[in-house]
PDB file of C-alpha atoms in Angstrom:
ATOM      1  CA  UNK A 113      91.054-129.797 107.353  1.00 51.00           C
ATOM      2  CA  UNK A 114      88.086-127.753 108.358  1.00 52.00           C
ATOM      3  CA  UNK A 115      85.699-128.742 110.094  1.00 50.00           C
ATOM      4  CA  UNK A 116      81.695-127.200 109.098  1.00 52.00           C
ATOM      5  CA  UNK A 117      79.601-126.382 111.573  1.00 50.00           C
ATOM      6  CA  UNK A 118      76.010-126.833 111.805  1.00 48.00           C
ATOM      7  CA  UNK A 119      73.299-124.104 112.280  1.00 50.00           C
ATOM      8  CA  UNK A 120      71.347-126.352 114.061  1.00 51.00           C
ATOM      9  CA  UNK A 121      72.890-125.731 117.216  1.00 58.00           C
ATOM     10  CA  UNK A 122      73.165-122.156 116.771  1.00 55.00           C
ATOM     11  CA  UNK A 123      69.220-122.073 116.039  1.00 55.00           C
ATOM     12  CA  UNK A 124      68.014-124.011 119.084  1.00 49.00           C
ATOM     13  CA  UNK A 125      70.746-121.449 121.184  1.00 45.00           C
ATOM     14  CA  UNK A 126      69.012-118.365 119.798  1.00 49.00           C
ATOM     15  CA  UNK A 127      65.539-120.208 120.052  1.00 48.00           C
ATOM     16  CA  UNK A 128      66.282-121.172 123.863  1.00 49.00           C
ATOM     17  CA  UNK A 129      67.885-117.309 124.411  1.00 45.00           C
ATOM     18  CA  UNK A 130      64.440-116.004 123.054  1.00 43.00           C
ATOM     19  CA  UNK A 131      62.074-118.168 125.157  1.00 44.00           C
ATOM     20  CA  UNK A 132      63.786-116.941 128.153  1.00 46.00           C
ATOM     21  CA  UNK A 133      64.210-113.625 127.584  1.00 42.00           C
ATOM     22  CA  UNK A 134      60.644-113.660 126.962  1.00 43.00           C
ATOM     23  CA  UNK A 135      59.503-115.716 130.152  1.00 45.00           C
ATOM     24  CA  UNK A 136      61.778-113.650 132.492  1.00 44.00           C
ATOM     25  CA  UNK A 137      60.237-110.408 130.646  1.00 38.00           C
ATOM     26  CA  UNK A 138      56.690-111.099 131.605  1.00 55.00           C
ATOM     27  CA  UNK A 139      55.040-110.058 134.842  1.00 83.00           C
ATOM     28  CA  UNK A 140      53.738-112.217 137.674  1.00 90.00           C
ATOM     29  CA  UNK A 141      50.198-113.316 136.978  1.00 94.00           C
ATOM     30  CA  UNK A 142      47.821-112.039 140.089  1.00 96.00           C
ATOM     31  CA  UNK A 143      44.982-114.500 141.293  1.00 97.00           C
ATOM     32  CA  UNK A 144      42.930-113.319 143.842  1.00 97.00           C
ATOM     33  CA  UNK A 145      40.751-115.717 145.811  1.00 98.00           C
ATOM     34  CA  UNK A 146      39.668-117.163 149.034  1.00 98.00           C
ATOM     35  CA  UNK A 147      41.716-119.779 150.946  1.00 98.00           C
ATOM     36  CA  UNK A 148      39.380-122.670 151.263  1.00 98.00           C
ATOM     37  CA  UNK A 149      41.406-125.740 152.236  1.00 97.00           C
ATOM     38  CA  UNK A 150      44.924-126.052 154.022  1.00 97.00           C
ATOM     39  CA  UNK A 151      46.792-129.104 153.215  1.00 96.00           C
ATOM     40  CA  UNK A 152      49.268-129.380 155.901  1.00 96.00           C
ATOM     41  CA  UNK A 153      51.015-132.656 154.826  1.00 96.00           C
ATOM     42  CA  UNK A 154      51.529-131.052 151.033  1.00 96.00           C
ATOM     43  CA  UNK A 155      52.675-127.863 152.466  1.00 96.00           C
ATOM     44  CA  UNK A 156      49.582-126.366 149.902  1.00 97.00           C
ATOM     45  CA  UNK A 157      46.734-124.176 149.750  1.00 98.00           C
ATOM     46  CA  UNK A 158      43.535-123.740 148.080  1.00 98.00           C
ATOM     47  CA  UNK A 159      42.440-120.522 146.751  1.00 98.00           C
ATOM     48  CA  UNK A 160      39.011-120.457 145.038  1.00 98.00           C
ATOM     49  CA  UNK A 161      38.084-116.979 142.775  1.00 97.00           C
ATOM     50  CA  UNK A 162      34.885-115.112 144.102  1.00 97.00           C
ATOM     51  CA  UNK A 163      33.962-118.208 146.778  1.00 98.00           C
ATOM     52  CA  UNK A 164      30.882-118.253 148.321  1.00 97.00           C
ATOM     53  CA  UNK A 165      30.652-117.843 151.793  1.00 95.00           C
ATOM     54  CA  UNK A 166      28.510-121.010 152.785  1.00 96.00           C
ATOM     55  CA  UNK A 167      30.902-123.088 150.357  1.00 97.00           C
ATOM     56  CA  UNK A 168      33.690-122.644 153.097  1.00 97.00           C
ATOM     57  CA  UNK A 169      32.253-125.735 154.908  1.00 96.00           C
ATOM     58  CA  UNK A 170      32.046-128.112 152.223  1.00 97.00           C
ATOM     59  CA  UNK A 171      34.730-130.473 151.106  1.00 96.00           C
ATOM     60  CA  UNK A 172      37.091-129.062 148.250  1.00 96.00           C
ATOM     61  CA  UNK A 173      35.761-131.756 145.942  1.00 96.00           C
ATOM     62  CA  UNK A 174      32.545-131.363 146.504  1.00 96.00           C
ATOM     63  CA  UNK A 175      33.116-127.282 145.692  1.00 96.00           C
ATOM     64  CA  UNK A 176      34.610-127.679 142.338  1.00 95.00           C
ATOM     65  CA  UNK A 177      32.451-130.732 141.668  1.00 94.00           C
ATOM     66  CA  UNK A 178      29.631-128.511 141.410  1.00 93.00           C
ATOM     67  CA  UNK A 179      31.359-126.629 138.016  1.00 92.00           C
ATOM     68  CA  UNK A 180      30.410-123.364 140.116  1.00 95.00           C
ATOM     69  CA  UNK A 181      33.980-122.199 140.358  1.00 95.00           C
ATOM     70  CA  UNK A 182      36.261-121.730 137.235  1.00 94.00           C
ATOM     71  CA  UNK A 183      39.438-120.037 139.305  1.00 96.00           C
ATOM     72  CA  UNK A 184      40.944-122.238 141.153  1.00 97.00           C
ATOM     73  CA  UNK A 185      44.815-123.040 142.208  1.00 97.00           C
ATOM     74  CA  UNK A 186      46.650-125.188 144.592  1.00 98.00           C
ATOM     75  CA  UNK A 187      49.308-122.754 146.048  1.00 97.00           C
ATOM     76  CA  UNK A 188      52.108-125.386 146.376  1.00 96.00           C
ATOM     77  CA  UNK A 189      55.438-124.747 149.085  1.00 95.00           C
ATOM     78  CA  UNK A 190      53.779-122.418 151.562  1.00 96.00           C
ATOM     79  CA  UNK A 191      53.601-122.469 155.213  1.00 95.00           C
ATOM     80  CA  UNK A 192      50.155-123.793 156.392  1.00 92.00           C
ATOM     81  CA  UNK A 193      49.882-122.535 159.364  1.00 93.00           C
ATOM     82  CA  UNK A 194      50.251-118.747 158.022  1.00 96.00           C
ATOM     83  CA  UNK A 195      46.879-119.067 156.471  1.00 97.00           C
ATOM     84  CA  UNK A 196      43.308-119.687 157.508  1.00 96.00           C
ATOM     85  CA  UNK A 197      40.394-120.846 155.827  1.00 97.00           C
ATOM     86  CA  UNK A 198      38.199-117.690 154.652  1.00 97.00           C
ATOM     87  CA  UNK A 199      41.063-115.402 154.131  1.00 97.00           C
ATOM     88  CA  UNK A 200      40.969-113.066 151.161  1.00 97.00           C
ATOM     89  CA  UNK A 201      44.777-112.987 149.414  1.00 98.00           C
ATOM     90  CA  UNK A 202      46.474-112.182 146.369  1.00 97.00           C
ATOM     91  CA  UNK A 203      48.832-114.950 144.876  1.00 97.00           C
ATOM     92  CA  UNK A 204      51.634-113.644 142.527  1.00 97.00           C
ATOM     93  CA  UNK A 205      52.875-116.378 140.178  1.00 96.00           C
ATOM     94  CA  UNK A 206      54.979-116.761 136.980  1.00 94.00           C
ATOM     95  CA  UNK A 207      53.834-120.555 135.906  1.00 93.00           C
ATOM     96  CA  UNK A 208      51.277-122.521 136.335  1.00 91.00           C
ATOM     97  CA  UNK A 209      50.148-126.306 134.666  1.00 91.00           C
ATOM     98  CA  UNK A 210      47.090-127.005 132.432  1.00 87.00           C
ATOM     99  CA  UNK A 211      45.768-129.055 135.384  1.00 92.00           C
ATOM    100  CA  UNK A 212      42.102-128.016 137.306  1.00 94.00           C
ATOM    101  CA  UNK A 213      42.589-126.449 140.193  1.00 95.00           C
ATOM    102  CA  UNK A 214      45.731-125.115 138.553  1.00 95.00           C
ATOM    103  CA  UNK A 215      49.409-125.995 140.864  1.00 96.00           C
ATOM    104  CA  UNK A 216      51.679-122.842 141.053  1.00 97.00           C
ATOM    105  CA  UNK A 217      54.220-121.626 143.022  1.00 96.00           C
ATOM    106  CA  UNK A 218      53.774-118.231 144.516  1.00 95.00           C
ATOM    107  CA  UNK A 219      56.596-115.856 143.852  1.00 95.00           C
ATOM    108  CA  UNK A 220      54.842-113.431 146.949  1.00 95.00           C
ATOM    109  CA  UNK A 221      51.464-113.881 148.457  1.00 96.00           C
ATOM    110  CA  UNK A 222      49.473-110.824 149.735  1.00 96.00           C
ATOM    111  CA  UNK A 223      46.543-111.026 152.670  1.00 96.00           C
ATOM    112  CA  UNK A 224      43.619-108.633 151.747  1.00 94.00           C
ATOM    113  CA  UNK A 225      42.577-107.230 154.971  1.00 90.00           C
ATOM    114  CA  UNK A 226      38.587-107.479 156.013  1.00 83.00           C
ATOM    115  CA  UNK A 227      36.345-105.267 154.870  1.00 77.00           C
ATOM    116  CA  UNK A 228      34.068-103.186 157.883  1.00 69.00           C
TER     117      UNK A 228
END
């Protein structure tokens, strides 16, 4: 007796093949921001596109309560004490969620030096 097999299977194997081949053929994204808030317990950083200066001292939530800031992402499994608030870096991800500030993982972070 012989037993049919279904495409189904096959399909959703070539389907799952595809979706990673694509994923792991994309580049990291690049975000470039300013670290505004450590969060030491989380092991997690903040990094705000184009932040203003004088927003440095105000609360996270009151900075991206104000709708000024459209880029920002919660740099999750760093190590908080390798960062300070005000720093200029470079976050290279592959994924992030929907959610606002965005989470992500960094796959390499990069600290833009001062300018004179």
């Amino acid at each position: 007796m012989l037993l049919k097999t279904s495409t189904i299977p096959k399909r959703a194997l070539i389907f799952i093949f595809l979706l990673l081949v694509t994923a792991c053929s994309k580049g990291d994204t690049v975000f470039k921001g300013t670290v505004h808030s450590i969060d030491v317990d989380n092991e997690r950083i903040l990094v705000i596109a184009q932040l203003k200066e004088e927003d440095l001292s105000k609360s996270y939530k009151e900075v991206l309560e104000t709708n000024m800031y459209s880029q920002a992402i919660w740099v999750n499994e760093v190590s908080p004490s390798k960062y300070k608030k005000g720093e200029e870096i470079e976050v290279f991800y592959t994924t992030s969620d929907d959610s606002f500030p965005a989470q992500v993982t960094a796959n390499k972070i990069v600290k833009i030096p001062p300018a004179n």
